Short mmCIF file of N, CA and C in Angstrom, two decimals:
data_model
loop_
_atom_site.label_atom_id
_atom_site.label_comp_id
_atom_site.label_asym_id
_atom_site.label_seq_id
_atom_site.Cartn_x
_atom_site.Cartn_y
_atom_site.Cartn_z
N UNK A 1 110.86 108.49 82.85
CA UNK A 1 111.65 109.27 83.33
C UNK A 1 113.14 108.91 82.40
N UNK A 2 113.75 109.77 82.15
CA UNK A 2 115.06 109.40 81.29
C UNK A 2 116.03 108.54 82.40
N UNK A 3 117.07 107.74 81.95
CA UNK A 3 117.72 107.23 82.61
C UNK A 3 118.73 107.96 83.68
N UNK A 4 118.79 109.25 83.50
CA UNK A 4 119.67 110.04 84.46
C UNK A 4 118.68 109.86 85.53
N UNK A 5 117.30 110.60 85.11
CA UNK A 5 116.68 110.56 86.49
C UNK A 5 116.00 109.57 87.14
N UNK A 6 115.79 108.40 86.24
CA UNK A 6 115.85 107.22 87.11
C UNK A 6 116.89 106.81 88.06
N UNK A 7 118.26 107.02 87.50
CA UNK A 7 119.06 106.90 88.86
C UNK A 7 118.95 107.57 89.78
N UNK A 8 118.60 108.77 89.73
CA UNK A 8 118.30 109.58 90.68
C UNK A 8 117.24 109.04 91.90
N UNK A 9 116.31 108.58 91.15
CA UNK A 9 114.95 108.16 91.77
C UNK A 9 115.33 106.70 92.46
N UNK A 10 116.53 106.15 91.90
CA UNK A 10 116.56 104.89 92.78
C UNK A 10 117.50 105.09 93.79
N UNK A 11 118.32 106.26 93.76
CA UNK A 11 119.35 106.54 94.85
C UNK A 11 118.21 107.58 95.80
N UNK A 12 117.35 107.77 95.41
CA UNK A 12 116.54 108.66 96.50
C UNK A 12 115.93 107.28 97.49
N UNK A 13 115.89 106.34 97.23
CA UNK A 13 115.05 105.54 97.76
C UNK A 13 113.39 105.19 97.63
N UNK A 14 113.17 105.98 96.34
CA UNK A 14 111.85 105.91 95.66
C UNK A 14 111.32 104.08 95.62
N UNK A 15 110.14 103.88 96.13
CA UNK A 15 109.59 102.48 95.91
C UNK A 15 108.63 102.30 94.66
N UNK A 16 107.94 103.26 94.24
CA UNK A 16 106.69 103.54 93.54
C UNK A 16 107.20 104.68 92.55
N UNK A 17 106.63 104.41 91.34
CA UNK A 17 106.67 105.45 90.34
C UNK A 17 105.18 105.24 89.60
N UNK A 18 104.60 106.48 89.39
CA UNK A 18 103.56 106.42 88.38
C UNK A 18 103.92 107.54 87.44
N UNK A 19 103.45 107.14 86.39
CA UNK A 19 103.67 108.15 84.98
C UNK A 19 102.44 108.29 84.11
N UNK A 20 102.42 109.29 83.42
CA UNK A 20 101.15 109.18 82.78
C UNK A 20 101.54 109.32 80.99
N UNK A 21 102.64 109.76 80.78
CA UNK A 21 103.22 109.52 79.39
C UNK A 21 104.70 108.77 79.48
N UNK A 22 104.84 108.25 78.24
CA UNK A 22 106.32 107.37 78.59
C UNK A 22 106.94 108.25 77.66
N UNK A 23 108.16 108.14 78.62
CA UNK A 23 109.61 108.89 77.88
C UNK A 23 109.89 108.10 76.71
N UNK A 24 110.22 109.11 75.95
CA UNK A 24 110.92 108.48 74.17
C UNK A 24 111.60 107.16 74.22
N UNK A 25 112.41 106.95 75.21
CA UNK A 25 113.09 105.64 75.56
C UNK A 25 112.68 105.18 76.91
N UNK A 26 112.41 103.35 76.80
CA UNK A 26 112.34 102.89 77.92
C UNK A 26 113.36 102.76 78.92
N UNK A 27 114.40 103.19 78.51
CA UNK A 27 115.51 102.82 79.17
C UNK A 27 115.32 103.09 80.93
N UNK A 28 114.91 104.10 81.25
CA UNK A 28 114.57 104.76 82.31
C UNK A 28 113.39 103.82 83.28
N UNK A 29 112.76 103.25 82.63
CA UNK A 29 111.67 102.22 83.10
C UNK A 29 112.28 101.09 83.73
N UNK A 30 113.13 100.35 82.31
CA UNK A 30 113.76 99.33 82.61
C UNK A 30 114.82 99.30 84.11
N UNK A 31 115.52 100.49 84.17
CA UNK A 31 116.25 100.67 85.44
C UNK A 31 115.54 100.73 86.55
N UNK A 32 114.30 101.36 86.69
CA UNK A 32 113.88 101.25 87.83
C UNK A 32 113.26 99.82 88.13
N UNK A 33 112.63 99.22 87.07
CA UNK A 33 112.37 98.01 87.47
C UNK A 33 113.12 96.72 87.86
N UNK A 34 114.38 97.12 87.44
CA UNK A 34 115.73 96.25 87.53
C UNK A 34 115.85 96.49 89.25
N UNK A 35 115.60 97.57 89.64
CA UNK A 35 115.97 97.99 90.88
C UNK A 35 114.93 97.70 91.71
N UNK A 36 113.96 97.20 91.15
CA UNK A 36 112.97 96.60 92.28
C UNK A 36 111.78 97.88 92.55
N UNK A 37 111.81 98.81 91.73
CA UNK A 37 110.89 99.97 91.94
C UNK A 37 109.65 99.69 91.16
N UNK A 38 108.43 99.72 91.73
CA UNK A 38 106.94 99.50 91.05
C UNK A 38 106.91 100.52 90.47
N UNK A 39 106.41 100.53 88.80
CA UNK A 39 106.34 101.47 87.51
C UNK A 39 105.00 101.33 87.14
N UNK A 40 104.20 102.04 87.29
CA UNK A 40 102.62 101.65 86.89
C UNK A 40 102.19 103.13 85.86
N UNK A 41 101.74 102.72 84.78
CA UNK A 41 101.46 103.88 83.80
C UNK A 41 99.80 104.20 84.07
N UNK A 42 99.67 105.33 84.43
CA UNK A 42 98.28 105.91 84.74
C UNK A 42 97.53 105.90 83.58
N UNK A 43 96.10 105.76 83.66
CA UNK A 43 95.43 105.30 82.71
C UNK A 43 94.03 106.18 82.92
N UNK A 44 94.31 107.51 83.11
CA UNK A 44 93.16 108.51 83.51
C UNK A 44 92.92 109.43 82.54
N UNK A 45 92.12 109.98 82.22
CA UNK A 45 91.99 111.23 81.21
C UNK A 45 92.70 112.32 81.68
N UNK A 46 93.33 112.87 80.64
CA UNK A 46 94.10 114.02 80.91
C UNK A 46 93.53 115.15 81.66
N UNK A 47 92.37 115.41 81.59
CA UNK A 47 91.81 116.44 82.73
C UNK A 47 91.94 115.78 84.42
N UNK A 48 91.48 114.68 84.38
CA UNK A 48 91.66 114.05 85.66
C UNK A 48 93.25 114.22 86.45
N UNK A 49 93.79 113.98 85.20
CA UNK A 49 95.28 113.77 85.60
C UNK A 49 96.13 115.19 86.01
N UNK A 50 95.46 116.31 85.38
CA UNK A 50 95.61 117.45 85.51
C UNK A 50 95.05 117.96 87.10
N UNK A 51 93.80 117.52 87.35
CA UNK A 51 93.37 117.80 88.75
C UNK A 51 94.24 117.26 89.90
N UNK A 52 94.91 115.80 89.24
CA UNK A 52 95.36 115.16 90.31
C UNK A 52 96.49 115.64 90.87
N UNK A 53 97.18 116.43 89.76
CA UNK A 53 98.63 117.14 89.84
C UNK A 53 98.44 118.56 90.66
N UNK A 54 97.43 118.92 90.38
CA UNK A 54 97.31 120.18 91.19
C UNK A 54 96.57 119.98 92.49
N UNK A 55 96.32 118.99 93.03
CA UNK A 55 96.15 118.81 94.26
C UNK A 55 97.17 118.34 95.03
N UNK A 56 97.78 117.56 94.08
CA UNK A 56 99.31 117.13 94.62
C UNK A 56 100.04 118.49 94.98
N UNK A 57 100.25 119.01 94.16
CA UNK A 57 100.82 120.40 94.40
C UNK A 57 100.35 121.29 95.52
N UNK A 58 99.28 121.57 95.87
CA UNK A 58 98.37 122.04 96.62
C UNK A 58 98.54 121.20 98.06
N UNK A 59 98.97 120.13 98.12
CA UNK A 59 99.05 119.20 99.47
C UNK A 59 97.52 118.85 99.66
N UNK A 60 96.91 118.93 98.54
CA UNK A 60 95.28 118.63 99.09
C UNK A 60 95.15 116.71 98.78
N UNK A 61 96.18 116.08 99.44
CA UNK A 61 95.86 114.73 98.86
C UNK A 61 94.83 113.73 99.45
N UNK A 62 94.06 114.63 100.24
CA UNK A 62 92.76 113.55 101.07
C UNK A 62 91.81 113.54 99.92
N UNK A 63 91.88 114.19 99.10
CA UNK A 63 90.43 114.08 98.17
C UNK A 63 90.73 113.78 96.75
N UNK A 64 91.86 112.97 96.45
CA UNK A 64 92.43 112.47 94.97
C UNK A 64 91.11 111.58 94.47
N UNK A 65 91.17 111.77 93.12
CA UNK A 65 90.15 111.11 92.76
C UNK A 65 90.30 109.64 92.79
N UNK A 66 89.46 108.70 92.66
CA UNK A 66 89.92 107.08 92.44
C UNK A 66 90.26 107.02 91.25
N UNK A 67 91.22 105.87 91.25
CA UNK A 67 91.84 105.20 89.75
C UNK A 67 91.12 104.65 88.81
#
């Protein structure tokens, strides 16, 4: 995320962030990590990522593919 979005995430109380692509500047991830938020880059193929996002959007979180 950008640094402004990272600040919003920090203030919301989120504890973990997973991301697929890195933002063009690393400031946001650095802010999140300084705030104690775990950040992990997903290393799944794009098709699987799309499937995960579609399931997440539909609320079907019981059948997410394994990492």
